[in-house]
């Protein structure tokens, strides 16, 4: 069994000599999360924005993947100071904050991860898994070192402000969301449209100029490799639920003949 990773996702990106490949974990299942953790991928995104994940299921998934050589990144449903505090106290070390559209929103995301006076994170480490219930020496002073913050650029407003968002101290990376970006451009469902690709590439170039990593979501291998060639430092290239859906559909297509209107078909699955 692979050993657990050390350091944050920020550290992994800084040390990597190649782009890091990951997948979404959306099922809410610790078993599926552990199964994916052993895949050999570099990172997993445990999602709570569009998936049935609450505090308890996120905690269980963090525990399930802890013994594997994979970085767990967690996406909250929105950029909320209280929710981020709860995630951090659970032991989330790597955050992907969705729908960050401005410098002010990026600064708020970072502030939520820092104790005063650098930020606004509430102090409760004696009660929290993050500090191993006060077993991590000097956790309050060192907590910022254990947390990485990636903000998601997925609107025209965010694209317009990307250079300034990248300058925010404590923003370790940006992540491009082509689906929401397409919707923001009036191109709903057309995440591979040339205008969307141009906006993504603009952000990749801005990140390179700023000296910070940029990632992108791209399930289409052709598009994923295109963005990697354009400078993406990390990618999400699949999802647990999508793999299961497509795999089960493939089984059905292989072993169940379609009903072509033959009245002799009594509904019994065909025998091969």
Short mmCIF file of C-alpha atoms in Angstrom, two decimals, residues 38-139:
data_model
loop_
_atom_site.label_atom_id
_atom_site.label_comp_id
_atom_site.label_asym_id
_atom_site.label_seq_id
_atom_site.Cartn_x
_atom_site.Cartn_y
_atom_site.Cartn_z
CA UNK A 38 -4.94 3.85 -4.75
CA UNK A 39 -5.20 4.52 -8.48
CA UNK A 40 -1.79 6.14 -8.88
CA UNK A 41 -3.22 9.58 -9.62
CA UNK A 42 -1.58 12.58 -7.95
CA UNK A 43 -4.63 14.19 -6.38
CA UNK A 44 -8.32 13.82 -5.66
CA UNK A 45 -10.92 16.57 -5.49
CA UNK A 46 -13.52 15.74 -2.85
CA UNK A 47 -16.41 17.92 -3.94
CA UNK A 48 -19.15 19.45 -1.78
CA UNK A 49 -20.41 22.05 -4.26
CA UNK A 50 -22.27 19.69 -6.58
CA UNK A 51 -22.11 16.44 -4.58
CA UNK A 52 -23.83 14.94 -1.51
CA UNK A 53 -21.00 15.71 0.90
CA UNK A 54 -21.37 17.15 4.40
CA UNK A 55 -18.90 17.50 7.24
CA UNK A 56 -19.21 13.88 8.37
CA UNK A 57 -18.72 12.36 4.91
CA UNK A 58 -15.77 14.63 4.16
CA UNK A 59 -14.14 13.59 7.42
CA UNK A 60 -14.67 9.91 6.61
CA UNK A 61 -13.15 10.35 3.15
CA UNK A 62 -10.13 12.20 4.51
CA UNK A 63 -9.56 9.31 6.90
CA UNK A 64 -10.01 6.76 4.11
CA UNK A 65 -7.42 8.31 1.78
CA UNK A 66 -4.93 9.28 4.46
CA UNK A 67 -2.80 6.17 3.99
CA UNK A 68 -2.25 6.71 0.27
CA UNK A 69 0.23 8.69 -1.80
CA UNK A 70 -2.38 11.14 -3.06
CA UNK A 71 -3.23 14.73 -2.17
CA UNK A 72 -6.82 15.31 -1.07
CA UNK A 73 -8.21 18.69 -2.13
CA UNK A 74 -11.68 19.64 -0.87
CA UNK A 75 -14.10 22.04 -2.52
CA UNK A 76 -16.72 23.67 -0.27
CA UNK A 77 -20.06 24.65 -1.77
CA UNK A 78 -19.18 28.35 -1.60
CA UNK A 79 -16.68 30.86 -0.27
CA UNK A 80 -17.92 31.00 3.32
CA UNK A 81 -15.79 31.88 6.35
CA UNK A 82 -17.70 29.66 8.80
CA UNK A 83 -17.74 26.63 6.51
CA UNK A 84 -14.04 27.00 5.70
CA UNK A 85 -13.30 27.11 9.45
CA UNK A 86 -15.19 23.86 9.93
CA UNK A 87 -13.38 22.20 7.02
CA UNK A 88 -9.99 23.24 8.37
CA UNK A 89 -10.80 21.98 11.85
CA UNK A 90 -11.79 18.63 10.30
CA UNK A 91 -8.26 18.36 8.96
CA UNK A 92 -8.74 19.62 5.39
CA UNK A 93 -5.35 20.94 4.30
CA UNK A 94 -6.01 21.77 0.66
CA UNK A 95 -8.97 23.94 -0.32
CA UNK A 96 -10.40 24.72 -3.75
CA UNK A 97 -12.71 27.70 -3.34
CA UNK A 98 -15.36 27.99 -6.07
CA UNK A 99 -16.70 31.09 -7.81
CA UNK A 100 -13.99 33.55 -6.80
CA UNK A 101 -14.74 36.52 -9.02
CA UNK A 102 -12.67 39.36 -7.58
CA UNK A 103 -9.65 40.34 -5.52
CA UNK A 104 -11.89 40.98 -2.52
CA UNK A 105 -13.36 37.47 -2.72
CA UNK A 106 -9.87 35.95 -3.06
CA UNK A 107 -8.69 37.91 -0.04
CA UNK A 108 -11.72 36.73 1.94
CA UNK A 109 -10.94 33.10 1.08
CA UNK A 110 -7.38 33.45 2.30
CA UNK A 111 -8.43 35.34 5.45
CA UNK A 112 -10.79 32.49 6.35
CA UNK A 113 -7.79 30.13 6.53
CA UNK A 114 -5.60 32.34 8.74
CA UNK A 115 -5.79 33.00 12.45
CA UNK A 116 -5.81 36.63 13.63
CA UNK A 117 -4.17 39.01 13.08
CA UNK A 118 -3.49 37.70 9.55
CA UNK A 119 -7.07 36.48 9.10
CA UNK A 120 -10.38 35.66 10.72
CA UNK A 121 -10.28 31.91 11.37
CA UNK A 122 -11.90 31.06 14.69
CA UNK A 123 -9.62 29.46 17.27
CA UNK A 124 -10.68 25.97 18.35
CA UNK A 125 -7.63 23.82 17.72
CA UNK A 126 -7.85 22.07 21.11
CA UNK A 127 -11.11 20.52 19.88
CA UNK A 128 -10.03 19.86 16.32
CA UNK A 129 -8.59 17.01 14.29
CA UNK A 130 -6.46 19.57 12.42
CA UNK A 131 -4.21 19.96 15.47
CA UNK A 132 -4.67 16.33 16.49
CA UNK A 133 -6.52 17.69 19.52
CA UNK A 134 -3.57 19.83 20.64
CA UNK A 135 -0.98 17.18 19.82
CA UNK A 136 0.64 19.23 17.02
CA UNK A 137 3.26 21.50 18.62
CA UNK A 138 2.75 25.23 17.92
CA UNK A 139 -0.19 24.52 15.62
#
